[in-house]
GROMACS .gro file of C-alpha atoms in nm:
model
  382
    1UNK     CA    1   2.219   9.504 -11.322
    2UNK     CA    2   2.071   9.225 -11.161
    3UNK     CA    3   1.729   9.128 -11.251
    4UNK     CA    4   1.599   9.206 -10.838
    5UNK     CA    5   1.724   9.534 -10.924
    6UNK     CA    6   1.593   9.602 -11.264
    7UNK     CA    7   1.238   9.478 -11.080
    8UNK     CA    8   1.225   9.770 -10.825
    9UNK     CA    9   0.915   9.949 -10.874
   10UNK     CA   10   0.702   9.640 -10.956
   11UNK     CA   11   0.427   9.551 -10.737
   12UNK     CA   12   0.367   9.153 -10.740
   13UNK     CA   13  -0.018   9.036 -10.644
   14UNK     CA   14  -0.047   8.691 -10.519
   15UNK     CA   15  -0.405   8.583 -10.563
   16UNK     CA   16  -0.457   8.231 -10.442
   17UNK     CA   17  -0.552   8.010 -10.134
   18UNK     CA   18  -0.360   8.106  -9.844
   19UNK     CA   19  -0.580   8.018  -9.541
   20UNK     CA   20  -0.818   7.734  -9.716
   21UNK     CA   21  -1.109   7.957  -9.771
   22UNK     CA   22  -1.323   7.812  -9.873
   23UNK     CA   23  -1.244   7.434  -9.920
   24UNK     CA   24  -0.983   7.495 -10.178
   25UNK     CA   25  -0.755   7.437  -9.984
   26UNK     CA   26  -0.325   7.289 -10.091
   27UNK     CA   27  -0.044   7.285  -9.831
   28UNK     CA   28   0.180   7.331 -10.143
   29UNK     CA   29   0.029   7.640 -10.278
   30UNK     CA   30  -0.039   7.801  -9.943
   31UNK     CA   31   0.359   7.697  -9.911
   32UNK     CA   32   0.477   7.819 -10.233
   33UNK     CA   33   0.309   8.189 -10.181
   34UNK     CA   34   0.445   8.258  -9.825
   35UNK     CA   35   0.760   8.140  -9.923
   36UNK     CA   36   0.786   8.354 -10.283
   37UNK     CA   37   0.647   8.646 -10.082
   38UNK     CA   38   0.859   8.696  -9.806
   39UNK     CA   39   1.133   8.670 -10.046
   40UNK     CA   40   1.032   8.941 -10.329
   41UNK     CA   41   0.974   9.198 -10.019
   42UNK     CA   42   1.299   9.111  -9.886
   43UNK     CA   43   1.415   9.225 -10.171
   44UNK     CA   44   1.232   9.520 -10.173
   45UNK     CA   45   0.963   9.448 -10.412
   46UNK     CA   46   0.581   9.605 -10.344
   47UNK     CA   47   0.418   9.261 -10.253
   48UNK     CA   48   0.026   9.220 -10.166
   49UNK     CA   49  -0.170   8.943 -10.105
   50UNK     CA   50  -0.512   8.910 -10.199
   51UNK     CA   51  -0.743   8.659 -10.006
   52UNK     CA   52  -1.070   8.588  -9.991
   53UNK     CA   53  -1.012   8.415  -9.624
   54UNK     CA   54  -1.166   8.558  -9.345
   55UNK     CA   55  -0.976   8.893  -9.200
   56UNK     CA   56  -0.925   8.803  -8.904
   57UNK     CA   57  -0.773   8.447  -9.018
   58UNK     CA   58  -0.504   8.597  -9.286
   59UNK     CA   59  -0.446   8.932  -9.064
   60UNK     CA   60  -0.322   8.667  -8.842
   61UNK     CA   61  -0.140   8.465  -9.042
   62UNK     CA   62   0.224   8.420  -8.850
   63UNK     CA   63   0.386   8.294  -9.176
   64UNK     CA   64   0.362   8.609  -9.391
   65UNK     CA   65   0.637   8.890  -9.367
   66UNK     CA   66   0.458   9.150  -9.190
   67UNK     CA   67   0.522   9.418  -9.503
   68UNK     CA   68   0.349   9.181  -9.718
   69UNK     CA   69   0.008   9.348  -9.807
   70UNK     CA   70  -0.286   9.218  -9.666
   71UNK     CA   71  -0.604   9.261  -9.894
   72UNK     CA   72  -0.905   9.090  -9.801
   73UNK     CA   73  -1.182   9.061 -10.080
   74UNK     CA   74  -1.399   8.863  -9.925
   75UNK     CA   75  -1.673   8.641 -10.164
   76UNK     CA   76  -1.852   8.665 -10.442
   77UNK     CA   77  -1.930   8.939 -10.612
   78UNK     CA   78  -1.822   9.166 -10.344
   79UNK     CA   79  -1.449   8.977 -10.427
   80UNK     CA   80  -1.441   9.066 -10.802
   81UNK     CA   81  -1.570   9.433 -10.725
   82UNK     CA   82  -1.266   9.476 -10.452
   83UNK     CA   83  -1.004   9.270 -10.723
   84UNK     CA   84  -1.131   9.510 -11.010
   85UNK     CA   85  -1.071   9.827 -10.704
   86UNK     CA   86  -0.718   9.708 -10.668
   87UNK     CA   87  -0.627   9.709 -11.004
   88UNK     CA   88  -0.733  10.027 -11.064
   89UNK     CA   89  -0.544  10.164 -10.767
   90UNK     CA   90  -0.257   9.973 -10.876
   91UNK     CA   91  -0.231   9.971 -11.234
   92UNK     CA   92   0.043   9.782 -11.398
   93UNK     CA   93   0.030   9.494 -11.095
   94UNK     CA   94   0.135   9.184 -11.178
   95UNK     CA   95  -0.098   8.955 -11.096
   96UNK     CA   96   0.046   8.575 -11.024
   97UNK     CA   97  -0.282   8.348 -10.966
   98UNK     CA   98  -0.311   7.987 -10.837
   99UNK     CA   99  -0.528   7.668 -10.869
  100UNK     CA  100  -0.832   7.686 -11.095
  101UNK     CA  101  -1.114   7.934 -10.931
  102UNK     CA  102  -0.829   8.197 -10.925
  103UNK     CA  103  -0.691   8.124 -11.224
  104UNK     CA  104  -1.013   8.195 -11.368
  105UNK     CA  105  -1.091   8.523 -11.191
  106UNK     CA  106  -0.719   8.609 -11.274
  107UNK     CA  107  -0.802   8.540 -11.663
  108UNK     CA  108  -1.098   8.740 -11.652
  109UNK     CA  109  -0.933   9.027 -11.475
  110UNK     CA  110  -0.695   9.008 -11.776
  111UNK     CA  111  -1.051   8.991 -11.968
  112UNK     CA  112  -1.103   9.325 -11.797
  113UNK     CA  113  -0.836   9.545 -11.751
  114UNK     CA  114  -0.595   9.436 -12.084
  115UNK     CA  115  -0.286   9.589 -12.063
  116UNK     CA  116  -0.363   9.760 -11.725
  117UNK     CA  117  -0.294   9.455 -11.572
  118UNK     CA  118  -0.003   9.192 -11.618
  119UNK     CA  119  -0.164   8.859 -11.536
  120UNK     CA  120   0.065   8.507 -11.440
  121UNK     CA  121  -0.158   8.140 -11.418
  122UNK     CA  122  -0.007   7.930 -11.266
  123UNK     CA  123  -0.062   7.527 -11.319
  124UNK     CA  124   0.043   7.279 -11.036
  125UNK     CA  125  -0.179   6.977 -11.135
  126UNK     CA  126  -0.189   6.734 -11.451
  127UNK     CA  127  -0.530   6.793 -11.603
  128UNK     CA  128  -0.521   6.486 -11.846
  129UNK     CA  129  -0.435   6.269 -11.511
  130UNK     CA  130  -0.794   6.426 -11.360
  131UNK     CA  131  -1.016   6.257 -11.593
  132UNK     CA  132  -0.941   5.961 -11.442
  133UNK     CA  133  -1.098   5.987 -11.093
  134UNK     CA  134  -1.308   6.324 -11.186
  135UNK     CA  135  -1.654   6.250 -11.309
  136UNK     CA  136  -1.717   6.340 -11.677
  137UNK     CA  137  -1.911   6.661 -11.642
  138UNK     CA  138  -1.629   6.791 -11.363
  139UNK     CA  139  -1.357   6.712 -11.597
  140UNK     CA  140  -1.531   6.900 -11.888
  141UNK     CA  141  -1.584   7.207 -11.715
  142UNK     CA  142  -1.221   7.227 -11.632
  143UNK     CA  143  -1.063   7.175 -11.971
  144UNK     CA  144  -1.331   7.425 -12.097
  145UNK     CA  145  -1.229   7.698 -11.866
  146UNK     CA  146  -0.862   7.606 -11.955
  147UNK     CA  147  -0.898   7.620 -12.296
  148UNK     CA  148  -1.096   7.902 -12.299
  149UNK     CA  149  -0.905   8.144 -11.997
  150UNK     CA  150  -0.577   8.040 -12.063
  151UNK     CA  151  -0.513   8.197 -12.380
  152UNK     CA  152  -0.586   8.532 -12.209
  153UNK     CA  153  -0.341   8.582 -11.977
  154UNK     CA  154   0.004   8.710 -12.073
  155UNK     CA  155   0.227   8.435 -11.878
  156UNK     CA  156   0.105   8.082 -11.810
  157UNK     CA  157   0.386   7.906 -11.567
  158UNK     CA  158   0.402   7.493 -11.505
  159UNK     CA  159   0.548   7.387 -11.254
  160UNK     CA  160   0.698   7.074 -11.429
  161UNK     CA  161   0.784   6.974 -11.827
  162UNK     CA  162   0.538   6.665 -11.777
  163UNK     CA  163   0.239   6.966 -11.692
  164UNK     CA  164   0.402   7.195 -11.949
  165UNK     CA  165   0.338   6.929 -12.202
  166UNK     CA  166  -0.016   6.821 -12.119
  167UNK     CA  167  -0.144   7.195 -12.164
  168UNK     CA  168   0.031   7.222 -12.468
  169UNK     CA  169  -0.043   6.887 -12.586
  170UNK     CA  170  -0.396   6.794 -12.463
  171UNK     CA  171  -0.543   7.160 -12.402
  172UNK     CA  172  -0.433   7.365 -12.703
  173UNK     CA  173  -0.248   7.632 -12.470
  174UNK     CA  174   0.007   7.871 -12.669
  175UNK     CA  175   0.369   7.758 -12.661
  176UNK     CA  176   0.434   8.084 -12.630
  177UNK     CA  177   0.254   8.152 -12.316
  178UNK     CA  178   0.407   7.851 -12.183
  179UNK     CA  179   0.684   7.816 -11.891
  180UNK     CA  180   0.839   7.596 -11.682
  181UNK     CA  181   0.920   7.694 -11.341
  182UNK     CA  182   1.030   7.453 -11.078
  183UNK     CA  183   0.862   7.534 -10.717
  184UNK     CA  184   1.152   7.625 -10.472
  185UNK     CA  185   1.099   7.322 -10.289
  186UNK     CA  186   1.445   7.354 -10.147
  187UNK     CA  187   1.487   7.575  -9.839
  188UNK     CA  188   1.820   7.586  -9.625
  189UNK     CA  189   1.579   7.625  -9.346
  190UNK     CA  190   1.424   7.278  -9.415
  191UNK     CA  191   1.747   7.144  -9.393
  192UNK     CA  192   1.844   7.283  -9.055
  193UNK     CA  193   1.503   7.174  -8.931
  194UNK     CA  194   1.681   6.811  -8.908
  195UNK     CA  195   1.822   6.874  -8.596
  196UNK     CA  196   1.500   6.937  -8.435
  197UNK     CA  197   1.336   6.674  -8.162
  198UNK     CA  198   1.115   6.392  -8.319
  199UNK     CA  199   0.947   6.239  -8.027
  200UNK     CA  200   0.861   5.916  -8.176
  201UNK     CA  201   1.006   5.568  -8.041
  202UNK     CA  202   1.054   5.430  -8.361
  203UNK     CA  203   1.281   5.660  -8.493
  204UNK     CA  204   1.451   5.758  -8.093
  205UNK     CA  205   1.625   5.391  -8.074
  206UNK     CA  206   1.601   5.239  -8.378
  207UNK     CA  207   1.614   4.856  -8.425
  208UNK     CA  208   1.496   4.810  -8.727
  209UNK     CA  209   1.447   5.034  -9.065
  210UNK     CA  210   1.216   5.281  -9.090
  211UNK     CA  211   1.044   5.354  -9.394
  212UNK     CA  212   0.834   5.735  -9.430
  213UNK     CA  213   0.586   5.899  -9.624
  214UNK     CA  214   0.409   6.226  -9.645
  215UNK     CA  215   0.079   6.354  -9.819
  216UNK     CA  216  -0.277   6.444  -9.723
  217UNK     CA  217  -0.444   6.126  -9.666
  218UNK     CA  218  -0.635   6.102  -9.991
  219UNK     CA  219  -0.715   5.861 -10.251
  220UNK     CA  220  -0.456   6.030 -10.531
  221UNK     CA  221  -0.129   5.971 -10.283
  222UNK     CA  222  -0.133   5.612 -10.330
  223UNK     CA  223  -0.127   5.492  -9.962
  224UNK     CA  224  -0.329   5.211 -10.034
  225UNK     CA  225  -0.117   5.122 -10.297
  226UNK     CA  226   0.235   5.149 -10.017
  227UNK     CA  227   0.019   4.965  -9.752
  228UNK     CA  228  -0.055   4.657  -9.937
  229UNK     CA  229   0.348   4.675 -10.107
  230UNK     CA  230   0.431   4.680  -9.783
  231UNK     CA  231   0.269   4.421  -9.648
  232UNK     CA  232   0.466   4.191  -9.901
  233UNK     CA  233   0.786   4.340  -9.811
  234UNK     CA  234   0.731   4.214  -9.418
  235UNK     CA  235   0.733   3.908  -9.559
  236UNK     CA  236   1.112   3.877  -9.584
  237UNK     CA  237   1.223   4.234  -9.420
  238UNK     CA  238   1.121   4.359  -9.068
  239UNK     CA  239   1.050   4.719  -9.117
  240UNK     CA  240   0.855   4.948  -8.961
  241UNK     CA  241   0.598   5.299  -9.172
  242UNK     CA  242   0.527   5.566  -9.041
  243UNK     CA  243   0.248   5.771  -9.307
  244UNK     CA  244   0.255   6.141  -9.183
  245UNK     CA  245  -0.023   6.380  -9.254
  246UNK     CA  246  -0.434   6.411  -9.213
  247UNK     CA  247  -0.707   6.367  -9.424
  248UNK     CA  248  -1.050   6.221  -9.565
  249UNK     CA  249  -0.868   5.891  -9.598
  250UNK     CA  250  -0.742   5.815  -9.260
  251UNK     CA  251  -1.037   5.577  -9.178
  252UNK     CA  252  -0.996   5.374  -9.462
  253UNK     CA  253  -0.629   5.311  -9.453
  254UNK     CA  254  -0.651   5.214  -9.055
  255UNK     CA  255  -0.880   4.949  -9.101
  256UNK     CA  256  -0.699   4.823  -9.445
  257UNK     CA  257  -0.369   4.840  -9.144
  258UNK     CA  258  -0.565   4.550  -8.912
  259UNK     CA  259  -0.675   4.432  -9.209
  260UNK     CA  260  -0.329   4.326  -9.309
  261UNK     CA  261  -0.189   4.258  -8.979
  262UNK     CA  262   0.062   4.579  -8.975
  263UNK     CA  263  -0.068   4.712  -8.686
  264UNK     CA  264   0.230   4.673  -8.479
  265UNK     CA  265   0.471   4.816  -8.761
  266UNK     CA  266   0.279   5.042  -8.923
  267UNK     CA  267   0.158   5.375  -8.780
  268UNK     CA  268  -0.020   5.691  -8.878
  269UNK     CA  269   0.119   5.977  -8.595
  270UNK     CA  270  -0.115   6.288  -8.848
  271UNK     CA  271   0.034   6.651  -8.901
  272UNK     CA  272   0.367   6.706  -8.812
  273UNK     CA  273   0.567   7.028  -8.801
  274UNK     CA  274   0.865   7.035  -9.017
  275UNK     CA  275   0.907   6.673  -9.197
  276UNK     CA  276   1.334   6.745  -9.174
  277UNK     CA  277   1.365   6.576  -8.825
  278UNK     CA  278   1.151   6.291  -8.942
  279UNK     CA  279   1.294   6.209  -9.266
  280UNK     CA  280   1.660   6.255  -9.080
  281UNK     CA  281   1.596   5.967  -8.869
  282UNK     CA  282   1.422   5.696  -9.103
  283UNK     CA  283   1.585   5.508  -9.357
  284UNK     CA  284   1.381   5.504  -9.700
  285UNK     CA  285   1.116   5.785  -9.824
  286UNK     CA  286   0.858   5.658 -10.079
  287UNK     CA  287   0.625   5.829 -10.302
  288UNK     CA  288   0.330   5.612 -10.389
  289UNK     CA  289   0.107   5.865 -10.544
  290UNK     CA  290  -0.145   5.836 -10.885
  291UNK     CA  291  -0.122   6.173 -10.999
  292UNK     CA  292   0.122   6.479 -10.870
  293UNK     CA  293   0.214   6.852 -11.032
  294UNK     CA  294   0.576   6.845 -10.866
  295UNK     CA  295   0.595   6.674 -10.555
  296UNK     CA  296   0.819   6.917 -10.332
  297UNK     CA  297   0.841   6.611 -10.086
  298UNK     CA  298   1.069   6.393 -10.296
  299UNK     CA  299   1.247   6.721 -10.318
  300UNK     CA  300   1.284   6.748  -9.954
  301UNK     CA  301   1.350   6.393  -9.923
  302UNK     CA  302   1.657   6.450 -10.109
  303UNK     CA  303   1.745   6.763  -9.949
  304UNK     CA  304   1.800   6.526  -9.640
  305UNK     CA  305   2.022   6.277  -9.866
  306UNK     CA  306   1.757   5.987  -9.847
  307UNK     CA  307   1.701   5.702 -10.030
  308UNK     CA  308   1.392   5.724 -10.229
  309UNK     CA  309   1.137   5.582 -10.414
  310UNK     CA  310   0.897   5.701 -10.595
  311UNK     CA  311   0.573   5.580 -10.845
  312UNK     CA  312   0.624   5.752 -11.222
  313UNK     CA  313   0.287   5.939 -11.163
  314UNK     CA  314   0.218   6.227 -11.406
  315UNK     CA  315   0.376   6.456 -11.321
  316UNK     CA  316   0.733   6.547 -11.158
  317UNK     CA  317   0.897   6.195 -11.036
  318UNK     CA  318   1.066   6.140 -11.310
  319UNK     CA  319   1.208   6.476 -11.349
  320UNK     CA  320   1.349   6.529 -11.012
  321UNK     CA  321   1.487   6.185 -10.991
  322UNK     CA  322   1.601   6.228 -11.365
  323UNK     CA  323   1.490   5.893 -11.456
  324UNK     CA  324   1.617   5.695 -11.157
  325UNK     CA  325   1.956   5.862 -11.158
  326UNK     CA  326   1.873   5.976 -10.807
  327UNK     CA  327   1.623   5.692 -10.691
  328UNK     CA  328   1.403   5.445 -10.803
  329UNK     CA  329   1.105   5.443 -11.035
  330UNK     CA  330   0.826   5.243 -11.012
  331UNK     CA  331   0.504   5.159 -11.201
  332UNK     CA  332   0.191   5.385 -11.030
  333UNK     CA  333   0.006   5.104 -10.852
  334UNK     CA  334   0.204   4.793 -10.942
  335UNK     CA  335   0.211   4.672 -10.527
  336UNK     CA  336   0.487   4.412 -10.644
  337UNK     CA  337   0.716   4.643 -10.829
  338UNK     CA  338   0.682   4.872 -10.508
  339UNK     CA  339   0.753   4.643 -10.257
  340UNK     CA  340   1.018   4.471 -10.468
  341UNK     CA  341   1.196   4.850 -10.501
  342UNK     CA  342   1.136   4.911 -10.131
  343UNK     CA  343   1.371   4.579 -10.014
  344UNK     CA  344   1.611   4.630 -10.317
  345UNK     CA  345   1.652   5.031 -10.151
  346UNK     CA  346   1.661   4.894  -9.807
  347UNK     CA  347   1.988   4.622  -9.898
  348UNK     CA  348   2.163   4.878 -10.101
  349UNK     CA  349   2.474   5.089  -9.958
  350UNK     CA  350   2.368   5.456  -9.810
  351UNK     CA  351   2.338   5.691 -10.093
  352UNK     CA  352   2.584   5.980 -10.163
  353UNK     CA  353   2.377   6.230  -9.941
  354UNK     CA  354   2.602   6.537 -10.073
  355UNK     CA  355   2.524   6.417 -10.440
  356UNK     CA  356   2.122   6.402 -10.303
  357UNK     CA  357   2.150   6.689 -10.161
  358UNK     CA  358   2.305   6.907 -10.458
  359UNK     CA  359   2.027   6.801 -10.650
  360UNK     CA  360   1.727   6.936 -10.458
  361UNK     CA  361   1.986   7.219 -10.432
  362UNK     CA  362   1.923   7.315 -10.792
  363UNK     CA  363   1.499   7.342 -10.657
  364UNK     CA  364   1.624   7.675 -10.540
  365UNK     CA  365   1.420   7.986 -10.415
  366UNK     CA  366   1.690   8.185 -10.616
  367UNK     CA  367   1.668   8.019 -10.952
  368UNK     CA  368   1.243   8.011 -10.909
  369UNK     CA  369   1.305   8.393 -10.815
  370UNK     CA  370   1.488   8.485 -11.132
  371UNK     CA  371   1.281   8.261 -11.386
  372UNK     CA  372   0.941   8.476 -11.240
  373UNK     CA  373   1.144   8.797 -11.193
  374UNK     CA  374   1.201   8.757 -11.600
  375UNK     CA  375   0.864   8.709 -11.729
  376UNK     CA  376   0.713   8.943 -11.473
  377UNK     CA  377   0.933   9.263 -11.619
  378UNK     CA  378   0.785   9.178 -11.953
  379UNK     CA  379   0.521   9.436 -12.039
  380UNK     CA  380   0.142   9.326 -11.985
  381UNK     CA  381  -0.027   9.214 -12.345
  382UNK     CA  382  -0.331   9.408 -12.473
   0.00000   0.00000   0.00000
């Protein structure tokens, strides 16, 4: 019997961010959840999702398989009164939580309900890597609620070794408690997304390389870092960057473009649908970021057999390239290692794109699925 089958009669809760409400917002979680969902209830698995978005935003939401649950809980107190309700209507639910505010009203539910309740936390950024640009008394109230709501609940699931080992290590969490699930950052529907349009005149007659990257426009992705590497590598290769995605950052790294005279080879086109077409058409894919759970980009970026590279941030680079078998590693924020990888990538022969592409392979959905499907048929703790 397979382990879907086994599952049958479960009912899986998803409680996390789906429609950044209110500004906790991640285009990775919000990713992750849709894409676990509609999966378990393929499958025939009782699936809800609980949001504290407004109705008429996640009633909407065109994403989410329509016999995915919808419950709305809306804020404050009113939320943990409707959470505690659909436990008790549903007792037994497994409970999978995500970033910290849920996590912590997941632990407490735990706190709550004991063995009426089977309760998953899940971890998707590197704590110890957050004291450095958190301020001291932000920092502190994170590791307390981590050491302190953590030990409650009866699965706590990484989604990398490098996180895995920094709760362990640095925030006292049970080895026992502890997994290591990969997000299912690989999706044969990415992949077919390459033969979309990309209406972009860089990448529609290309004349010279073109070298991508992806992130919210914020200070922990490292675009600063890329701009001013690749500034030095225009120096003795004419390329062209294209950053995609939005965010708080956008002014700043414009005006640090004029101020480095990349203004006709650098550009910053925002939000784009799927990334597949894009990364199809360019030539190199780097990863400049300080700080990362498991970037599912570099994962996609391999999925399309590109050549990458990528700053050893904590966490996930060095796992998914396994150490630079499948691309290079560079210092986080050494501009001259960066730009020196960047022109050394650039020169090199095309990869083996089936050898790429076998590797974000083993991201699966179906491996993720089986790894949660285990732990979630163990019996809730007291």
């Amino acid at each position: 019997m397979n382990k879907t089958a086994s599952a049958q009669g479960l009912r899986i809760a998803f409680y996390c961010n789906l429609m950044g409400w209110p500004k906790r917002s991640s285009g990775g979680v919000r990713q992750w959840a849709l894409t676990m969902a509609n999966a378990l209830v393929e499958r025939g698995l009782a699936v809800d999702m609980l949001c504290e978005a407004p109705a008429s935003r996640f009633v909407d939401e065109p994403l989410l398989d329509p016999r995915v649950g919808r419950v709305i809980l809306g804020r404050g107190l009113f939320a943990r009164f409707r959470l505690d309700a659909y436990v008790r209507r549903h007792p037994g639910v497994r409970v999978v939580a995500a970033l910290n505010h849920y996590n912590i009203g997941a632990a407490r539910l735990k706190q709550r309900f004991g063995p009426r309740v089977h309760v998953m936390l899940t971890q998707r950024e590197n704590l110890s890597a957050d004291a450095s640009w958190l301020s001291w008394h932000k920092y502190a109230k994170a590791e307390r609620g981590v050491r302190r709501h953590f030990s409650r609940a009866d699965a706590v699931v990484s989604v990398s070794e490098g996180l895995t080992r920094d709760l362990r290590d640095n925030f006292g969490v049970d080895p026992a408690r502890l997994h290591t699930i990969y997000n299912p950052a690989y999706r044969a529907r990415f992949v077919a997304d390459a033969a979309l349009p990309v209406d972009h005149p860089w990448l529609a007659s290309k004349d010279r390389p073109v070298v991508i990257a992806a992130g919210r426009l914020h200070h922990v992705k490292g675009f600063d870092t890329l701009l001013d590497a690749f500034a030095q590598l225009r120096t003795s290769v004419d390329a062209r960057l294209l950053i995609l995605g939005e965010g708080k950052e956008r002014q700043n790294l414009e005006a640090q473009v004029q101020s480095l005279g990349l203004s006709d080879a650098v550009q910053l086109p925002g939000r784009v649908g799927s990334l597949a077409p894009w990364m199809a058409r360019a030539d190199l894919f780097v990863l400049s970021s300080r700080r990362e759970g498991l970037p599912a980009v570099l994962i996609e970026a391999l999925a399309m057999g590109m050549t990458v590279v990528a700053a050893r941030c904590p966490s996930g680079p060095d796992e998914i390239l396994e150490e630079g078998r499948w691309g290079q590693l560079v210092p986080v924020g050494d501009v001259q290692a960066l730009a020196t990888a960047m022109a050394q990538a650039l020169e090199q022969p095309a990869p083996d794109r089936d050898a790429l592409r076998a590797r974000a392979a083993s991201f699966s959905l179906e491996r993720a699925l089986e790894q949660y499907l285990h732990l979630w048929q163990q019996p809730p703790s007291a």
